[in-house]
Amino acid sequence: MAPQEATPRADSVVPIAAPGSGLGDRTALFLLTRSPLGALVQWVARVPASIHAKLLCAFLLVVLLFFTMGAMSLDTISRMSRHSRLLDEAHKRVDSSRQVEHALAMQMNFTAMALLLKDETTIGKILRENNRFNSTLAQIDQAAPPEERDLIQRIRAAQDEALTSVADIANLLRDGEPDEAMKLQLASGYPLYERIEGLVGNLVKTEEHRMESLRESVTRADRRAMVLVGAFVGTSILLALALGFVISWSLILPVREAGGFLSAVSKGEFGATISVPNRDEFGALADHMNRMSVALHQLDEDQRQAARQLRALNEQLERASRAKSEFLASMSHELRTPMNAILGFTELLLDGTYGDVPEPLKQPLADIQTNGWHLLRLINDVLDLSKIEAGRMELSLVEYLVPDVVGTVQASLRSLAMEKGLEFRIQVPDDIPPAFGDAKRLTQCLLNLAGNAIKFTPSGRVVIQVERQGDQLLYRVSDTGIGIPKDQIENVFAEFRQADATIAREFGGTGLGLSLTKKFVELHGGRIWVESEVGRGSTFVFSIALRVEEAAPA
Amino acid sequence: MSAKTILHIEDNEFNRKIVRDLLARTSYRLIEAADGESGVATAKRERPNLILADIQLPRMSGLDATRALRADPETAHIPIIVITSFALSGDDQKAREAGASHYLAKPYSPRELLEAVRRLAPEA
């Protein structure tokens, strides 16, 4: 286990706001690193509350700001409308005070006219103007401040006096004393009117002054309110923006971290860790990710270790297999070399290479040859079986003609069958196309089956039949021999087994032939089975593809 | 025309003796080598009419010897019979690929060997 693999790679975690593309990201990076907002983002991330709670808080704060903003605006609007109403009123009062001034002037005018025309009816007009004067004054008095009331009081008192004087003048005129009336007017009426005029002038000035000062204060207040609302709106917008920035980046940063972490993991850095300050869902997620990372790292390590062990084991097995295979090859050669000498010399002897063979030696020499070949077959079978077991048996697939294969078998066994007086028949249809397979091994299979059939058939016949069923070939070897008991039929294809141990002594044989035949058929991707009845005979059948696929044998 | 020369490369004395005895009554002249290397050297020196080579030999295998002889233009034309062990299937294939003219599986019948020899290098 390499130690550097076990150390989590710290640099694999993506730094803050890594993807620096785009103006937005660059601005965010600047704000995060160069302003207190960065610290605030970290602080918000560390707040032990759920994302839901944080977002709710932020939104509520924004809503509160809006609410306050609305309230402030409403208040300002109502204040301004009140101010405009006040101004309106002040305006009216100024107007009213001017009307009072006007009515007074009219009174004086009418009084002068009455004196000039010596006309009593004009007095009525004076009274009408007096009424107007009084009612307007009453209006002003209604909403007048205390210091003004005093002035109004004095105006009213002077007016009453003036009215009394007007009444006296009117009486004098009615009595036909215009000179007296004129004198009264000059003595009391006129000075009274002058006094009233001065007082009303004061009133007009006061009202005008009040209006001016009100206008000024209203303008000031309105300006103040505008500035206040503007400042508040600006602050609120900035606050809301900052809030949005802080909240969103406190969420975006861990997501980016997680993205970097996951991409590191997906690249195979199973030891990568993620570190976020968040103590919310992202914090929990990061914990899970780190645990996952540790588990993945462990799994990866285990898997690597297992793979290493497997590789070592595989190499070991391969070495063993190679050794076995080499041993088989050399064993095969080593066994064949003396066999070659034994069989070769025997043949040379029998062929008279060393001179004529004395008659009594001919049979023993023939026996040596027969047994030599038998031993060779045994060796071949054992080696073949070993090769199959070692997985080293390879078929050499060639194109072959079925009649050729069957003909070879027939030629090899004809004399044996004749010796036993058996009928040996071959049935191969004419229309079988060229087949593809290991002809040598198939010949060996048929030789084994037919050889067995002849061996275990005391009398009657042995038949080799070939049948084509679509893309399958059926090779059938049937005999009228001793048959195989039902309880032993399963064992016939097992190695070193013959249906009955006594049979081996009676009939000989290696006990490997059927087992090998089955394996060769299976290497061809085929199937072999037997039908048998004791005393009636046996039929061995194997089916293989007409054209065996190259990759079929395992 | 003088007698044809046959080179037998085989490390086992008994098997050499079989061929020796087999050819004793023929007109062939037999020369022998006990390993692959000396077999190739002998072939280059003697230019035999036919070579019999065992597949498994000390120092240099029968297949390597066959390849070496085929690679040399002086010996490339000489017919070679490779004696295979039939141990691993594909021996015959390998023999043919190495350039063997014919192959026989061990144990061979001396009679068949003689037939093959006569076919590839008819007696004078």
XYZ file of N, CA and C in Angstrom, chain A residues 329-330 332-334 336-337 339-341 343-345 347-348 351-354 373 376 387 394 440, chain B residues 12 14-15 17-18 21-22 25 54-56 85-89 92 103 106-111:
144
model
N 4.270 -31.668 -22.294
C 4.931 -31.765 -23.586
C 6.184 -32.620 -23.489
N 6.957 -32.338 -22.446
C 8.219 -33.073 -22.357
C 7.957 -34.532 -21.972
N 5.321 -36.249 -22.734
C 4.825 -36.914 -23.921
C 5.989 -37.345 -24.812
N 6.937 -36.436 -24.955
C 8.088 -36.750 -25.795
C 8.939 -37.848 -25.160
N 9.158 -37.688 -23.856
C 10.009 -38.652 -23.161
C 9.431 -40.068 -23.225
N 7.352 -41.174 -25.535
C 7.276 -41.632 -26.917
C 8.630 -42.098 -27.457
N 9.682 -41.490 -26.939
C 10.990 -41.856 -27.459
C 11.291 -43.350 -27.238
N 9.041 -45.619 -26.589
C 7.986 -46.358 -27.295
C 8.326 -46.483 -28.767
N 8.903 -45.407 -29.303
C 9.300 -45.408 -30.702
C 10.343 -46.497 -30.949
N 11.277 -46.582 -29.998
C 12.325 -47.608 -30.158
C 11.723 -49.009 -30.060
N 8.559 -50.064 -30.512
C 7.696 -50.420 -31.644
C 8.484 -50.474 -32.952
N 9.445 -49.561 -33.070
C 10.243 -49.523 -34.300
C 11.055 -50.792 -34.469
N 11.774 -51.177 -33.402
C 12.590 -52.407 -33.494
C 11.711 -53.621 -33.721
N 8.900 -53.745 -35.272
C 8.470 -53.762 -36.673
C 9.613 -54.192 -37.592
N 10.804 -53.645 -37.287
C 11.967 -54.027 -38.102
C 12.209 -55.533 -38.016
N 9.553 -57.339 -39.895
C 9.707 -57.135 -41.332
C 10.939 -57.865 -41.889
N 11.690 -58.532 -40.998
C 12.835 -59.300 -41.451
C 14.065 -58.469 -41.730
N 14.111 -57.281 -41.180
C 15.267 -56.416 -41.386
C 16.544 -57.087 -40.878
N 16.392 -57.844 -39.787
C 17.571 -58.501 -39.200
C 17.626 -59.970 -39.582
N 1.402 -50.990 -28.795
C 0.412 -50.037 -29.307
C -0.641 -49.716 -28.248
N 0.768 -47.410 -25.854
C 0.847 -46.086 -26.476
C -0.514 -45.376 -26.419
N -4.287 -32.833 -20.743
C -4.315 -31.578 -21.487
C -5.689 -30.914 -21.367
N -6.446 -27.910 -27.537
C -6.995 -27.047 -28.584
C -7.383 -27.917 -29.764
N -9.452 -35.257 -36.790
C -8.634 -36.269 -36.101
C -9.302 -36.710 -34.807
N 18.464 -39.523 -29.440
C 18.367 -40.842 -28.804
C 19.044 -41.889 -29.677
N 18.988 -45.118 -29.640
C 18.158 -46.250 -30.107
C 17.369 -45.852 -31.351
N 16.839 -44.638 -31.288
C 16.048 -44.197 -32.437
C 16.939 -43.955 -33.656
N 19.519 -45.725 -34.206
C 19.851 -47.091 -34.676
C 18.725 -47.659 -35.546
N 17.470 -47.346 -35.185
C 16.341 -47.840 -35.989
C 16.494 -47.376 -37.439
N 19.425 -49.036 -39.103
C 19.115 -50.411 -39.516
C 18.138 -50.435 -40.676
N 17.187 -49.474 -40.617
C 16.164 -49.421 -41.669
C 16.790 -49.133 -43.029
N 19.718 -51.623 -45.663
C 19.534 -52.453 -46.856
C 19.150 -51.612 -48.077
N 14.218 -34.685 -35.501
C 13.300 -34.836 -34.372
C 12.875 -33.426 -33.930
N 11.661 -33.320 -33.398
C 11.183 -31.972 -33.047
C 11.852 -31.461 -31.776
N 12.153 -32.387 -30.864
C 12.752 -31.965 -29.600
C 14.196 -32.430 -29.533
N 6.137 -35.040 -31.743
C 5.755 -35.874 -30.602
C 4.255 -36.017 -30.505
N 3.542 -35.222 -31.304
C 2.089 -35.246 -31.219
C 1.630 -34.839 -29.821
N 2.519 -34.143 -29.109
C 2.219 -33.852 -27.705
C 1.131 -32.787 -27.608
N 1.381 -31.695 -28.219
C 0.389 -30.631 -28.176
C -0.186 -30.515 -29.573
N -1.483 -30.405 -29.639
C -2.061 -30.284 -30.971
C -1.510 -29.013 -31.593
N 1.974 -30.357 -35.838
C 2.087 -30.517 -37.291
C 2.025 -29.149 -37.965
N 5.779 -34.371 -42.135
C 5.999 -34.652 -40.716
C 5.428 -36.025 -40.393
N 5.567 -39.391 -33.766
C 6.242 -40.440 -32.991
C 5.219 -41.161 -32.133
N 5.179 -42.412 -31.958
C 6.087 -43.347 -32.630
C 5.655 -43.612 -34.071
N 6.629 -43.605 -34.936
C 6.316 -43.835 -36.342
C 6.600 -45.279 -36.705
N 5.957 -45.691 -37.769
C 6.249 -47.039 -38.277
C 7.440 -46.904 -39.203
N 8.528 -47.684 -38.989
C 9.703 -47.580 -39.853
C 9.325 -47.751 -41.319
N 8.331 -48.575 -41.559
C 7.884 -48.821 -42.936
C 7.388 -47.514 -43.556
